[in-house]
Amino acid sequence: MKKIFFSIFLVASLISCQKKTKETKQLITVKKAVETPIVDGEGTDKCWMQTNWLPLDQRWIGPPYSDDDFSGKYKITWDDEALYLLVQIHDDVLFDQYKDPKKLWWDDDCVEVFVDENNSGGEHQYNHNAFAYHVALDGNVMDIGPGEIPHLYNEHLVSKRITNGKISTWELKVYLYDNTYVDGEENSPVTLHKDKEVGFALAYCDNDHSKERENFIGSIYVEGEDKNQGWINADIFGTLLLKE
Ligand SMILES: [Ca+2]
Ligand SMILES: [Ca+2]
Ligand SMILES: [Ca+2]
Ligand SMILES: [Ca+2]
């Protein structure tokens, strides 16, 4: 009997260990939107007026760059339905060399939103433990699913971009799906609530005229030589803590 109890305890411990592998590196308290923002690319909504900018300044790939080449910042808020982001990017050249959204999407200019619904951390390269949504200049949303199959996830993320000269303002509504998500089936996004923790990072792929992206800039410091970890490992994400 004791042995069985111990086995159950051991299995339960292993499951709970697998569930949470991540240590909190960047805790961001996110205030609930006073009014749901209108996703129109204009940061004039009341909630944005009351939210501070956060930096998008960690070089994950590529050589040092000038402020004119790239600089970025973002705001974040939430309501019961989704996360909302206001992302302001200074990028000297907007470049979309592949019109096919499923072709080398990370080598075109795009905003990348990483979300781990239950903040578990862990590996998510070809599964839905977390998502890495690449939002292209034309609004298409790409990620790789199980079986290494690229998918459009346009129903997961609504966006609108307004570009004035070198400055683009992206407004995004990001629905959160949990790890039971199955491609090709009916899935419902989760409802958000106060005190929920969400794994999160933001990035921008900057390409101005090269075959491959020139820089990849993220919102969080990544340890080690290879900083291009976000699309594989949700342990590197920061943590959002949703508050009223
Ligand atoms: Ca707006
Ligand atoms: Ca640039
Ligand atoms: Ca997860
Ligand atoms: Ca660019």
Short mmCIF file of N, CA, C and O in Angstrom, two decimals, residues 54-63 65-74 85-97 104-114 132-140 159-172 200-209 212-220 222 227-228 230-231 236:
data_model
loop_
_atom_site.label_atom_id
_atom_site.label_comp_id
_atom_site.label_asym_id
_atom_site.label_seq_id
_atom_site.Cartn_x
_atom_site.Cartn_y
_atom_site.Cartn_z
N LEU A 54 7.01 50.04 -22.64
CA LEU A 54 8.05 49.10 -22.21
C LEU A 54 9.04 48.94 -23.36
O LEU A 54 8.66 49.05 -24.53
N PRO A 55 10.32 48.67 -23.05
CA PRO A 55 11.33 48.63 -24.11
C PRO A 55 11.34 47.33 -24.93
O PRO A 55 11.12 46.25 -24.39
N LEU A 56 11.61 47.49 -26.21
CA LEU A 56 11.85 46.35 -27.11
C LEU A 56 13.27 46.58 -27.64
O LEU A 56 13.47 47.28 -28.63
N ASP A 57 14.26 46.08 -26.92
CA ASP A 57 15.64 46.54 -27.17
C ASP A 57 16.71 45.48 -26.96
O ASP A 57 17.88 45.81 -26.81
N GLN A 58 16.34 44.21 -26.93
CA GLN A 58 17.34 43.17 -26.70
C GLN A 58 17.72 42.51 -28.03
O GLN A 58 16.87 41.88 -28.68
N ARG A 59 18.98 42.65 -28.42
CA ARG A 59 19.43 42.13 -29.71
C ARG A 59 19.64 40.61 -29.61
O ARG A 59 20.55 40.15 -28.96
N TRP A 60 18.77 39.87 -30.29
CA TRP A 60 18.85 38.40 -30.27
C TRP A 60 19.66 37.87 -31.45
O TRP A 60 20.32 36.85 -31.36
N ILE A 61 19.54 38.55 -32.60
CA ILE A 61 20.26 38.11 -33.81
C ILE A 61 20.76 39.36 -34.53
O ILE A 61 20.07 40.38 -34.56
N GLY A 62 21.95 39.24 -35.15
CA GLY A 62 22.44 40.29 -36.04
C GLY A 62 23.39 41.25 -35.35
O GLY A 62 23.55 41.23 -34.13
N PRO A 63 24.04 42.09 -36.17
CA PRO A 63 25.03 43.04 -35.65
C PRO A 63 24.35 44.23 -34.96
O PRO A 63 23.14 44.42 -35.11
N TYR A 65 22.87 47.81 -34.36
CA TYR A 65 22.09 48.61 -35.32
C TYR A 65 21.92 50.02 -34.77
O TYR A 65 22.05 50.24 -33.55
N SER A 66 21.61 50.95 -35.67
CA SER A 66 21.38 52.34 -35.24
C SER A 66 19.90 52.51 -34.87
O SER A 66 19.06 51.69 -35.23
N ASP A 67 19.61 53.63 -34.20
CA ASP A 67 18.21 53.94 -33.86
C ASP A 67 17.37 54.15 -35.10
O ASP A 67 16.16 53.93 -35.09
N ASP A 68 18.02 54.60 -36.18
CA ASP A 68 17.27 54.83 -37.42
C ASP A 68 16.93 53.51 -38.10
O ASP A 68 15.90 53.38 -38.77
N ASP A 69 17.79 52.51 -37.90
CA ASP A 69 17.56 51.18 -38.47
C ASP A 69 16.41 50.48 -37.74
O ASP A 69 15.47 49.96 -38.35
N PHE A 70 16.50 50.53 -36.42
CA PHE A 70 15.43 49.95 -35.61
C PHE A 70 15.38 50.56 -34.22
O PHE A 70 16.42 50.71 -33.56
N SER A 71 14.20 50.90 -33.77
CA SER A 71 13.96 51.07 -32.34
C SER A 71 12.50 50.73 -32.09
O SER A 71 11.67 50.87 -33.00
N GLY A 72 12.21 50.23 -30.91
CA GLY A 72 10.84 49.78 -30.66
C GLY A 72 10.45 49.86 -29.20
O GLY A 72 11.30 49.85 -28.31
N LYS A 73 9.15 49.99 -28.97
CA LYS A 73 8.60 49.97 -27.61
C LYS A 73 7.17 49.48 -27.70
O LYS A 73 6.58 49.44 -28.79
N TYR A 74 6.62 49.10 -26.54
CA TYR A 74 5.26 48.56 -26.57
C TYR A 74 4.53 48.83 -25.27
O TYR A 74 5.13 49.09 -24.23
N LEU A 85 -1.96 44.70 -27.42
CA LEU A 85 -0.64 45.30 -27.50
C LEU A 85 -0.67 46.51 -28.41
O LEU A 85 -1.34 46.50 -29.46
N LEU A 86 0.05 47.52 -28.00
CA LEU A 86 0.31 48.66 -28.87
C LEU A 86 1.82 48.66 -29.07
O LEU A 86 2.58 48.77 -28.10
N VAL A 87 2.27 48.48 -30.30
CA VAL A 87 3.70 48.33 -30.56
C VAL A 87 4.12 49.45 -31.51
O VAL A 87 3.54 49.60 -32.59
N GLN A 88 5.11 50.22 -31.08
CA GLN A 88 5.60 51.29 -31.96
C GLN A 88 7.01 50.97 -32.42
O GLN A 88 7.91 50.79 -31.60
N ILE A 89 7.17 50.87 -33.73
CA ILE A 89 8.43 50.45 -34.32
C ILE A 89 8.95 51.55 -35.25
O ILE A 89 8.22 52.00 -36.15
N HIS A 90 10.20 51.94 -35.02
CA HIS A 90 10.89 52.78 -36.00
C HIS A 90 11.76 51.86 -36.84
O HIS A 90 12.69 51.24 -36.33
N ASP A 91 11.41 51.72 -38.11
CA ASP A 91 12.16 50.84 -39.03
C ASP A 91 12.31 51.61 -40.34
O ASP A 91 11.32 52.04 -40.94
N ASP A 92 13.57 51.80 -40.76
CA ASP A 92 13.83 52.67 -41.92
C ASP A 92 13.28 52.12 -43.23
O ASP A 92 12.90 52.88 -44.12
N VAL A 93 13.23 50.78 -43.37
CA VAL A 93 12.71 50.17 -44.61
C VAL A 93 11.76 49.03 -44.26
O VAL A 93 12.15 48.12 -43.52
N LEU A 94 10.55 49.06 -44.74
CA LEU A 94 9.64 47.92 -44.57
C LEU A 94 9.79 47.00 -45.77
O LEU A 94 9.73 47.44 -46.92
N PHE A 95 10.02 45.72 -45.50
CA PHE A 95 10.45 44.80 -46.54
C PHE A 95 9.62 43.51 -46.47
O PHE A 95 9.57 42.85 -45.43
N ASP A 96 8.97 43.20 -47.57
CA ASP A 96 8.15 41.99 -47.67
C ASP A 96 8.53 41.27 -48.96
O ASP A 96 7.89 41.44 -49.98
N GLN A 97 9.62 40.50 -48.88
CA GLN A 97 10.13 39.89 -50.12
C GLN A 97 9.35 38.64 -50.53
O GLN A 97 9.34 38.28 -51.70
N LEU A 104 9.34 31.33 -45.58
CA LEU A 104 10.39 32.05 -44.84
C LEU A 104 9.87 33.34 -44.19
O LEU A 104 10.46 34.40 -44.31
N TRP A 105 8.75 33.20 -43.47
CA TRP A 105 8.05 34.35 -42.92
C TRP A 105 8.91 35.14 -41.94
O TRP A 105 8.74 36.34 -41.79
N TRP A 106 9.86 34.49 -41.29
CA TRP A 106 10.71 35.17 -40.31
C TRP A 106 11.77 36.04 -40.98
O TRP A 106 12.45 36.80 -40.32
N ASP A 107 11.93 35.90 -42.31
CA ASP A 107 12.90 36.74 -43.01
C ASP A 107 12.28 38.02 -43.58
O ASP A 107 12.98 38.82 -44.20
N ASP A 108 10.99 38.19 -43.41
CA ASP A 108 10.34 39.46 -43.74
C ASP A 108 10.16 40.25 -42.44
O ASP A 108 10.11 39.69 -41.36
N ASP A 109 10.02 41.58 -42.59
CA ASP A 109 9.70 42.37 -41.40
C ASP A 109 8.43 41.81 -40.76
O ASP A 109 7.42 41.60 -41.45
N CYS A 110 8.48 41.56 -39.49
CA CYS A 110 7.28 41.11 -38.79
C CYS A 110 7.41 41.35 -37.29
O CYS A 110 8.52 41.41 -36.76
N VAL A 111 6.27 41.50 -36.65
CA VAL A 111 6.21 41.55 -35.19
C VAL A 111 5.96 40.12 -34.74
O VAL A 111 5.15 39.41 -35.34
N GLU A 112 6.68 39.68 -33.71
CA GLU A 112 6.49 38.31 -33.22
C GLU A 112 6.01 38.35 -31.77
O GLU A 112 6.63 38.99 -30.92
N VAL A 113 4.89 37.69 -31.53
CA VAL A 113 4.29 37.66 -30.19
C VAL A 113 4.36 36.23 -29.66
O VAL A 113 3.82 35.31 -30.26
N PHE A 114 5.06 36.07 -28.53
CA PHE A 114 5.20 34.76 -27.90
C PHE A 114 4.25 34.70 -26.70
O PHE A 114 4.33 35.58 -25.83
N ALA A 132 4.19 31.04 -30.98
CA ALA A 132 5.06 32.13 -31.43
C ALA A 132 4.43 32.70 -32.71
O ALA A 132 4.66 32.19 -33.81
N TYR A 133 3.60 33.71 -32.54
CA TYR A 133 2.86 34.26 -33.67
C TYR A 133 3.71 35.30 -34.40
O TYR A 133 4.08 36.32 -33.81
N HIS A 134 3.98 35.04 -35.67
CA HIS A 134 4.67 36.02 -36.52
C HIS A 134 3.60 36.82 -37.25
O HIS A 134 2.87 36.24 -38.05
N VAL A 135 3.54 38.11 -36.98
CA VAL A 135 2.53 38.95 -37.62
C VAL A 135 3.19 39.72 -38.75
O VAL A 135 4.02 40.61 -38.52
N ALA A 136 2.83 39.36 -39.97
CA ALA A 136 3.47 39.94 -41.15
C ALA A 136 2.93 41.33 -41.45
O ALA A 136 1.90 41.75 -40.90
N LEU A 137 3.61 42.03 -42.34
CA LEU A 137 3.18 43.38 -42.71
C LEU A 137 1.77 43.38 -43.28
O LEU A 137 1.04 44.36 -43.17
N ASP A 138 1.37 42.27 -43.91
CA ASP A 138 0.01 42.18 -44.47
C ASP A 138 -0.99 41.62 -43.46
O ASP A 138 -2.14 41.35 -43.80
N GLY A 139 -0.55 41.39 -42.21
CA GLY A 139 -1.47 40.96 -41.15
C GLY A 139 -1.58 39.46 -41.00
O GLY A 139 -2.24 38.99 -40.06
N ASN A 140 -0.98 38.68 -41.91
CA ASN A 140 -1.02 37.23 -41.75
C ASN A 140 -0.26 36.80 -40.51
O ASN A 140 0.78 37.36 -40.17
N SER A 159 -4.91 42.31 -35.96
CA SER A 159 -3.97 43.42 -35.90
C SER A 159 -4.29 44.48 -36.94
O SER A 159 -4.97 44.21 -37.94
N LYS A 160 -3.79 45.67 -36.64
CA LYS A 160 -3.91 46.77 -37.59
C LYS A 160 -2.63 47.59 -37.46
O LYS A 160 -2.18 47.88 -36.35
N ARG A 161 -2.04 47.90 -38.61
CA ARG A 161 -0.80 48.68 -38.61
C ARG A 161 -1.03 49.99 -39.35
O ARG A 161 -1.63 50.00 -40.43
N ILE A 162 -0.53 51.08 -38.78
CA ILE A 162 -0.53 52.37 -39.48
C ILE A 162 0.92 52.83 -39.57
O ILE A 162 1.62 52.88 -38.55
N THR A 163 1.39 53.11 -40.77
CA THR A 163 2.77 53.55 -40.97
C THR A 163 2.80 54.99 -41.44
O THR A 163 2.12 55.35 -42.41
N ASN A 164 3.56 55.79 -40.71
CA ASN A 164 3.82 57.18 -41.11
C ASN A 164 5.32 57.34 -41.25
O ASN A 164 6.04 57.32 -40.24
N GLY A 165 5.82 57.46 -42.47
CA GLY A 165 7.27 57.54 -42.67
C GLY A 165 7.93 56.28 -42.15
O GLY A 165 7.57 55.16 -42.55
N LYS A 166 8.87 56.45 -41.23
CA LYS A 166 9.61 55.29 -40.73
C LYS A 166 8.97 54.69 -39.47
O LYS A 166 9.50 53.74 -38.90
N ILE A 167 7.87 55.29 -39.02
CA ILE A 167 7.27 54.81 -37.77
C ILE A 167 5.97 54.05 -38.05
O ILE A 167 5.06 54.57 -38.70
N SER A 168 5.96 52.81 -37.59
CA SER A 168 4.75 51.99 -37.70
C SER A 168 4.16 51.76 -36.33
O SER A 168 4.87 51.40 -35.39
N THR A 169 2.85 51.97 -36.22
CA THR A 169 2.15 51.63 -34.99
C THR A 169 1.27 50.43 -35.26
O THR A 169 0.45 50.44 -36.18
N TRP A 170 1.53 49.38 -34.51
CA TRP A 170 0.76 48.14 -34.63
C TRP A 170 -0.12 48.03 -33.40
O TRP A 170 0.37 48.15 -32.27
N GLU A 171 -1.38 47.77 -33.61
CA GLU A 171 -2.27 47.49 -32.48
C GLU A 171 -2.74 46.05 -32.65
O GLU A 171 -3.15 45.65 -33.76
N LEU A 172 -2.63 45.25 -31.59
CA LEU A 172 -2.92 43.82 -31.72
C LEU A 172 -3.83 43.34 -30.60
O LEU A 172 -3.71 43.78 -29.46
N PHE A 200 5.20 35.40 -21.68
CA PHE A 200 5.11 36.39 -22.77
C PHE A 200 6.48 36.93 -23.17
O PHE A 200 7.35 37.17 -22.33
N ALA A 201 6.65 37.12 -24.46
CA ALA A 201 7.76 37.91 -24.98
C ALA A 201 7.30 38.52 -26.30
O ALA A 201 6.36 38.03 -26.94
N LEU A 202 7.97 39.59 -26.68
CA LEU A 202 7.66 40.27 -27.94
C LEU A 202 8.96 40.42 -28.71
O LEU A 202 10.04 40.49 -28.10
N ALA A 203 8.88 40.44 -30.02
CA ALA A 203 10.11 40.64 -30.81
C ALA A 203 9.75 41.26 -32.15
O ALA A 203 8.58 41.32 -32.55
N TYR A 204 10.79 41.72 -32.85
CA TYR A 204 10.63 42.25 -34.20
C TYR A 204 11.73 41.66 -35.07
O TYR A 204 12.91 41.66 -34.67
N CYS A 205 11.35 41.12 -36.22
CA CYS A 205 12.32 40.67 -37.21
C CYS A 205 12.53 41.84 -38.15
O CYS A 205 11.58 42.25 -38.84
N ASP A 206 13.72 42.38 -38.18
CA ASP A 206 14.00 43.52 -39.07
C ASP A 206 14.84 43.07 -40.26
O ASP A 206 15.96 42.58 -40.10
N ASN A 207 14.26 43.21 -41.43
CA ASN A 207 15.01 43.03 -42.66
C ASN A 207 14.76 44.26 -43.52
O ASN A 207 13.62 44.71 -43.62
N ASP A 208 15.80 44.84 -44.10
CA ASP A 208 15.61 46.03 -44.93
C ASP A 208 15.83 45.73 -46.41
O ASP A 208 15.18 46.32 -47.26
N HIS A 209 16.76 44.82 -46.69
CA HIS A 209 17.00 44.50 -48.11
C HIS A 209 17.82 43.23 -48.27
O HIS A 209 18.38 42.99 -49.34
N GLU A 212 18.25 37.18 -45.84
CA GLU A 212 17.74 36.75 -44.53
C GLU A 212 17.60 37.96 -43.61
O GLU A 212 18.23 38.99 -43.84
N ARG A 213 16.79 37.81 -42.57
CA ARG A 213 16.59 38.95 -41.66
C ARG A 213 17.93 39.45 -41.12
O ARG A 213 18.85 38.66 -40.88
N GLU A 214 18.01 40.75 -40.93
CA GLU A 214 19.26 41.37 -40.48
C GLU A 214 19.35 41.39 -38.96
O GLU A 214 20.43 41.20 -38.41
N ASN A 215 18.22 41.66 -38.32
CA ASN A 215 18.19 41.67 -36.86
C ASN A 215 16.91 41.03 -36.34
O ASN A 215 15.89 41.02 -37.02
N PHE A 216 17.03 40.53 -35.16
CA PHE A 216 15.87 40.00 -34.43
C PHE A 216 16.02 40.60 -33.04
O PHE A 216 17.02 40.36 -32.35
N ILE A 217 15.05 41.43 -32.66
CA ILE A 217 15.17 42.18 -31.41
C ILE A 217 14.01 41.79 -30.50
O ILE A 217 12.85 41.83 -30.91
N GLY A 218 14.33 41.43 -29.28
CA GLY A 218 13.30 40.94 -28.36
C GLY A 218 13.09 41.84 -27.16
O GLY A 218 13.79 42.84 -26.97
N SER A 219 12.12 41.47 -26.35
CA SER A 219 11.75 42.28 -25.18
C SER A 219 12.40 41.78 -23.90
O SER A 219 12.20 42.38 -22.85
N ILE A 220 13.15 40.69 -24.00
CA ILE A 220 13.73 40.13 -22.78
C ILE A 220 15.16 39.66 -23.05
O ILE A 220 15.46 39.16 -24.14
N VAL A 222 18.16 37.26 -23.07
CA VAL A 222 18.31 35.80 -23.13
C VAL A 222 19.77 35.46 -22.83
O VAL A 222 20.68 36.02 -23.46
N LYS A 227 20.75 33.39 -28.73
CA LYS A 227 19.62 34.09 -28.12
C LYS A 227 18.32 33.87 -28.89
O LYS A 227 17.27 34.37 -28.51
N ASN A 228 18.41 33.12 -29.97
CA ASN A 228 17.21 32.83 -30.75
C ASN A 228 16.53 31.59 -30.20
O ASN A 228 16.48 30.54 -30.84
N GLY A 230 13.38 31.75 -28.37
CA GLY A 230 11.95 31.92 -28.08
C GLY A 230 11.04 31.00 -28.86
O GLY A 230 10.00 30.59 -28.35
N TRP A 231 11.38 30.66 -30.08
CA TRP A 231 10.48 29.84 -30.91
C TRP A 231 10.56 28.35 -30.51
O TRP A 231 9.76 27.54 -30.97
N ILE A 236 12.36 30.97 -21.69
CA ILE A 236 13.00 32.29 -21.79
C ILE A 236 11.98 33.44 -21.76
O ILE A 236 12.36 34.60 -21.68
#
